[in-house]
mmCIF file of C-alpha atoms in Angstrom:
data_model
loop_
_atom_site.group_PDB
_atom_site.id
_atom_site.type_symbol
_atom_site.label_atom_id
_atom_site.label_comp_id
_atom_site.label_asym_id
_atom_site.label_seq_id
_atom_site.Cartn_x
_atom_site.Cartn_y
_atom_site.Cartn_z
ATOM 1 C CA MET O 24 28.107 -15.389 0.539
ATOM 2 C CA THR O 25 28.238 -14.254 -3.436
ATOM 3 C CA GLU O 26 25.188 -13.535 -5.222
ATOM 4 C CA LYS O 27 25.649 -16.136 -7.634
ATOM 5 C CA THR O 28 25.843 -18.660 -3.949
ATOM 6 C CA GLN O 29 22.513 -17.080 -2.707
ATOM 7 C CA GLN O 30 20.658 -17.101 -5.603
ATOM 8 C CA HIS O 31 21.455 -21.202 -5.879
ATOM 9 C CA ILE O 32 20.450 -21.732 -2.174
ATOM 10 C CA ASP O 33 17.294 -19.567 -2.528
ATOM 11 C CA GLN O 34 16.481 -22.076 -5.335
ATOM 12 C CA GLN O 35 17.283 -25.074 -3.668
ATOM 13 C CA TRP O 36 14.740 -24.088 -0.957
ATOM 14 C CA MET O 37 12.164 -22.577 -3.935
ATOM 15 C CA GLN O 38 12.383 -26.454 -5.160
ATOM 16 C CA LEU O 39 10.635 -27.688 -1.092
ATOM 17 C CA ALA O 40 7.999 -24.627 -2.278
ATOM 18 C CA LEU O 41 7.023 -26.569 -5.277
ATOM 19 C CA GLU O 42 6.943 -29.475 -3.971
ATOM 20 C CA GLN O 43 4.700 -27.524 -0.943
ATOM 21 C CA ALA O 44 2.328 -26.129 -4.185
ATOM 22 C CA ALA O 45 2.073 -29.663 -5.861
ATOM 23 C CA PHE O 46 0.726 -31.051 -2.697
ATOM 24 C CA ALA O 47 -1.904 -28.504 -2.367
ATOM 25 C CA ALA O 48 -3.190 -28.712 -5.879
ATOM 26 C CA SER O 49 -3.309 -32.413 -5.445
ATOM 27 C CA ILE O 50 -6.240 -31.516 -3.345
ATOM 28 C CA GLY O 51 -8.092 -29.270 -5.447
ATOM 29 C CA GLU O 52 -6.359 -25.744 -3.788
ATOM 30 C CA ILE O 53 -4.986 -23.553 -5.449
ATOM 31 C CA PRO O 54 -1.012 -24.389 -5.517
ATOM 32 C CA VAL O 55 0.871 -22.208 -3.499
ATOM 33 C CA GLY O 56 3.889 -23.291 -1.223
ATOM 34 C CA ALA O 57 6.369 -21.945 1.434
ATOM 35 C CA VAL O 58 8.658 -22.472 3.333
ATOM 36 C CA ILE O 59 10.920 -20.999 6.002
ATOM 37 C CA VAL O 60 13.851 -21.144 6.738
ATOM 38 C CA SER O 61 16.772 -19.927 9.362
ATOM 39 C CA GLN O 62 20.429 -21.194 10.081
ATOM 40 C CA GLY O 63 20.013 -23.492 7.198
ATOM 41 C CA GLN O 64 17.348 -26.074 7.952
ATOM 42 C CA VAL O 65 13.332 -26.110 7.622
ATOM 43 C CA ILE O 66 11.258 -24.400 10.053
ATOM 44 C CA GLY O 67 8.015 -23.826 9.276
ATOM 45 C CA GLU O 68 6.208 -25.210 6.166
ATOM 46 C CA GLY O 69 2.563 -25.163 4.368
ATOM 47 C CA TYR O 70 0.280 -24.870 1.295
ATOM 48 C CA ASN O 71 -2.317 -23.339 0.455
ATOM 49 C CA GLN O 72 -5.966 -24.817 2.475
ATOM 50 C CA PRO O 73 -8.329 -22.579 2.644
ATOM 51 C CA ILE O 74 -10.984 -24.519 1.001
ATOM 52 C CA ALA O 75 -9.440 -28.212 3.510
ATOM 53 C CA GLN O 76 -9.638 -26.055 6.419
ATOM 54 C CA HIS O 77 -12.463 -23.810 6.132
ATOM 55 C CA ASP O 78 -10.213 -20.890 6.777
ATOM 56 C CA PRO O 79 -9.999 -17.610 4.105
ATOM 57 C CA THR O 80 -6.410 -17.596 6.462
ATOM 58 C CA ALA O 81 -5.264 -20.718 5.445
ATOM 59 C CA HIS O 82 -3.252 -19.537 2.531
ATOM 60 C CA ALA O 83 0.507 -21.258 2.665
ATOM 61 C CA GLU O 84 2.680 -18.137 4.177
ATOM 62 C CA ILE O 85 -0.144 -17.895 7.552
ATOM 63 C CA GLN O 86 0.214 -22.125 7.753
ATOM 64 C CA ALA O 87 4.133 -22.081 7.310
ATOM 65 C CA LEU O 88 4.623 -18.875 9.687
ATOM 66 C CA ARG O 89 1.690 -21.051 12.558
ATOM 67 C CA ASN O 90 4.040 -24.260 11.701
ATOM 68 C CA ALA O 91 7.117 -22.757 12.332
ATOM 69 C CA CYS O 92 5.894 -20.853 15.469
ATOM 70 C CA GLN O 93 5.009 -23.954 16.528
ATOM 71 C CA LYS O 94 7.991 -25.645 16.844
ATOM 72 C CA ILE O 95 10.042 -22.686 17.942
ATOM 73 C CA GLU O 96 7.699 -21.735 20.417
ATOM 74 C CA ASN O 97 8.172 -17.908 19.514
ATOM 75 C CA TYR O 98 5.273 -16.014 18.022
ATOM 76 C CA ARG O 99 8.196 -14.064 16.660
ATOM 77 C CA LEU O 100 11.064 -15.607 14.217
ATOM 78 C CA PRO O 101 14.188 -16.082 14.249
ATOM 79 C CA GLU O 102 16.532 -12.867 13.087
ATOM 80 C CA ASP O 103 17.798 -14.785 10.246
ATOM 81 C CA ALA O 104 13.984 -16.627 8.799
ATOM 82 C CA THR O 105 13.828 -16.619 5.526
ATOM 83 C CA LEU O 106 10.115 -17.837 3.660
ATOM 84 C CA TYR O 107 10.587 -18.740 0.166
ATOM 85 C CA VAL O 108 6.960 -18.526 -1.033
ATOM 86 C CA THR O 109 5.760 -19.834 -4.672
ATOM 87 C CA LEU O 110 2.998 -16.672 -5.261
ATOM 88 C CA GLU O 111 3.694 -12.940 -3.133
ATOM 89 C CA PRO O 112 1.903 -12.339 -0.283
ATOM 90 C CA CYS O 113 -1.463 -10.803 -0.350
ATOM 91 C CA THR O 114 -1.952 -7.486 2.250
ATOM 92 C CA MET O 115 -2.751 -10.254 4.678
ATOM 93 C CA CYS O 116 0.556 -12.329 4.659
ATOM 94 C CA VAL O 117 2.260 -8.993 4.377
ATOM 95 C CA GLY O 118 0.679 -8.170 7.286
ATOM 96 C CA ALA O 119 1.132 -10.979 9.354
ATOM 97 C CA LEU O 120 5.512 -11.773 8.535
ATOM 98 C CA ILE O 121 5.757 -8.024 9.664
ATOM 99 C CA HIS O 122 4.439 -9.398 13.109
ATOM 100 C CA ALA O 123 6.274 -12.884 12.712
ATOM 101 C CA ARG O 124 9.782 -10.515 12.253
ATOM 102 C CA ILE O 125 10.649 -12.597 8.909
ATOM 103 C CA LYS O 126 13.957 -11.272 7.639
ATOM 104 C CA ARG O 127 13.379 -11.698 4.173
ATOM 105 C CA VAL O 128 11.038 -12.687 1.938
ATOM 106 C CA VAL O 129 12.027 -15.022 -1.504
ATOM 107 C CA PHE O 130 8.782 -15.079 -3.816
ATOM 108 C CA GLY O 131 8.363 -16.892 -7.855
ATOM 109 C CA ALA O 132 5.729 -15.411 -9.465
ATOM 110 C CA THR O 133 4.231 -11.943 -9.304
ATOM 111 C CA GLU O 134 0.490 -11.941 -8.176
ATOM 112 C CA PRO O 135 -0.873 -8.982 -10.461
ATOM 113 C CA LYS O 136 -4.282 -8.334 -8.537
ATOM 114 C CA ALA O 137 -3.329 -9.223 -4.745
ATOM 115 C CA GLY O 138 0.343 -9.317 -4.686
ATOM 116 C CA SER O 139 0.996 -6.417 -1.850
ATOM 117 C CA LEU O 140 5.260 -6.340 -2.023
ATOM 118 C CA ILE O 141 5.441 -5.029 -5.441
ATOM 119 C CA SER O 142 2.701 -5.787 -8.386
ATOM 120 C CA SER O 143 -0.658 -4.646 -6.327
ATOM 121 C CA ARG O 144 0.524 -2.660 -3.714
ATOM 122 C CA GLN O 145 3.753 -2.470 -2.389
ATOM 123 C CA LEU O 146 2.326 -2.156 0.979
ATOM 124 C CA LEU O 147 6.068 -1.685 2.767
ATOM 125 C CA GLU O 148 6.788 1.458 0.050
ATOM 126 C CA ILE O 149 3.845 3.137 2.305
ATOM 127 C CA GLY O 150 2.568 3.868 5.390
ATOM 128 C CA TYR O 151 4.958 3.894 9.292
ATOM 129 C CA TYR O 152 5.727 -0.211 9.994
ATOM 130 C CA ASN O 153 7.197 -1.241 13.526
ATOM 131 C CA HIS O 154 9.076 -3.735 11.023
ATOM 132 C CA ILE O 155 10.587 -3.903 7.244
ATOM 133 C CA PHE O 156 11.381 -7.243 6.195
ATOM 134 C CA GLN O 157 13.351 -7.172 2.684
ATOM 135 C CA PHE O 158 12.106 -9.206 0.223
ATOM 136 C CA GLU O 159 12.418 -10.329 -3.945
ATOM 137 C CA GLY O 160 10.880 -11.642 -6.750
ATOM 138 C CA GLY O 161 11.434 -13.678 -9.960
ATOM 139 C CA CYS O 162 13.538 -17.221 -7.700
ATOM 140 C CA LEU O 163 11.576 -19.684 -10.220
ATOM 141 C CA GLN O 164 9.837 -18.124 -11.004
ATOM 142 C CA THR O 165 9.103 -19.762 -14.905
ATOM 143 C CA GLN O 166 7.795 -23.031 -12.535
ATOM 144 C CA CYS O 167 5.862 -21.396 -9.942
ATOM 145 C CA SER O 168 3.871 -19.633 -12.995
ATOM 146 C CA SER O 169 4.024 -22.194 -14.953
ATOM 147 C CA GLN O 170 2.687 -24.871 -11.685
ATOM 148 C CA LEU O 171 -0.291 -21.764 -11.061
ATOM 149 C CA SER O 172 -0.869 -21.960 -15.111
ATOM 150 C CA ASP O 173 -1.161 -25.451 -15.094
ATOM 151 C CA PHE O 174 -4.111 -25.842 -12.210
ATOM 152 C CA PHE O 175 -5.803 -22.711 -13.483
ATOM 153 C CA LYS O 176 -5.863 -24.410 -16.808
ATOM 154 C CA MET O 177 -7.010 -27.888 -15.480
ATOM 155 C CA ARG O 178 -9.714 -26.711 -13.503
ATOM 156 C CA ARG O 179 -11.176 -24.821 -16.484
ATOM 157 C CA GLU O 180 -11.276 -27.851 -18.270
ATOM 158 C CA GLN O 181 -12.564 -29.595 -15.330
ATOM 159 C CA LYS O 182 -15.604 -27.025 -15.593
ATOM 160 C CA LYS O 183 -16.504 -27.425 -19.144
ATOM 161 C CA GLN O 184 -16.183 -31.130 -18.806
ATOM 162 C CA LEU O 185 -18.992 -30.832 -16.294
ATOM 163 C CA LYS O 186 -21.064 -28.497 -18.339
ATOM 164 C CA LEU O 187 -20.812 -30.740 -20.973
ATOM 165 C CA GLN O 188 -21.886 -33.989 -19.157
ATOM 166 C CA GLN O 189 -25.005 -32.055 -17.312
ATOM 167 C CA LYS O 190 -25.730 -30.658 -21.210
ATOM 168 C CA THR O 191 -25.461 -34.201 -22.298
ATOM 169 C CA LEU O 192 -27.661 -35.567 -19.619
ATOM 170 C CA ASN O 193 -30.310 -32.671 -19.760
ATOM 171 C CA ASP O 194 -30.215 -33.546 -23.670
ATOM 172 C CA SER O 195 -31.140 -37.688 -22.719
ATOM 173 C CA LEU O 196 -33.914 -36.109 -19.844
ATOM 174 C CA LYS O 197 -35.232 -34.537 -23.193
#
């Protein structure tokens, strides 16, 4: 398979991850989405839901892993499994991906504060692991980054409006 063909395939799967992220945003979660693909089929999908699930581990990657492992009835993923995720995975997610034996991770946007593949930490570069996976970033990076920036911009606007409403209410009660 040529590099250009692989890039086209990666972009198609990342579009599905972006759809998962959009759903997360629609329910007030940080818009991160993920899909796991094996043999040209989605075997797992997930979106961020720590708030809705009251679960700090309910990141998109973890949700996709749980979904895939339930479907295949195994905690280890197939040898060809690729995760497509809109944001660079954090330390917890990298650990889970190692345990699940993912073959490859493709992410969209980098995560300067918590990214654990190339940004804040390069976990696979240090220490010994019983499994190492391939990874690459930047797939549909502009769309992935914009989705996150737009979400946080909307959240800031909502907070600003709420403060304004509270001020107006407080002023009217004086």
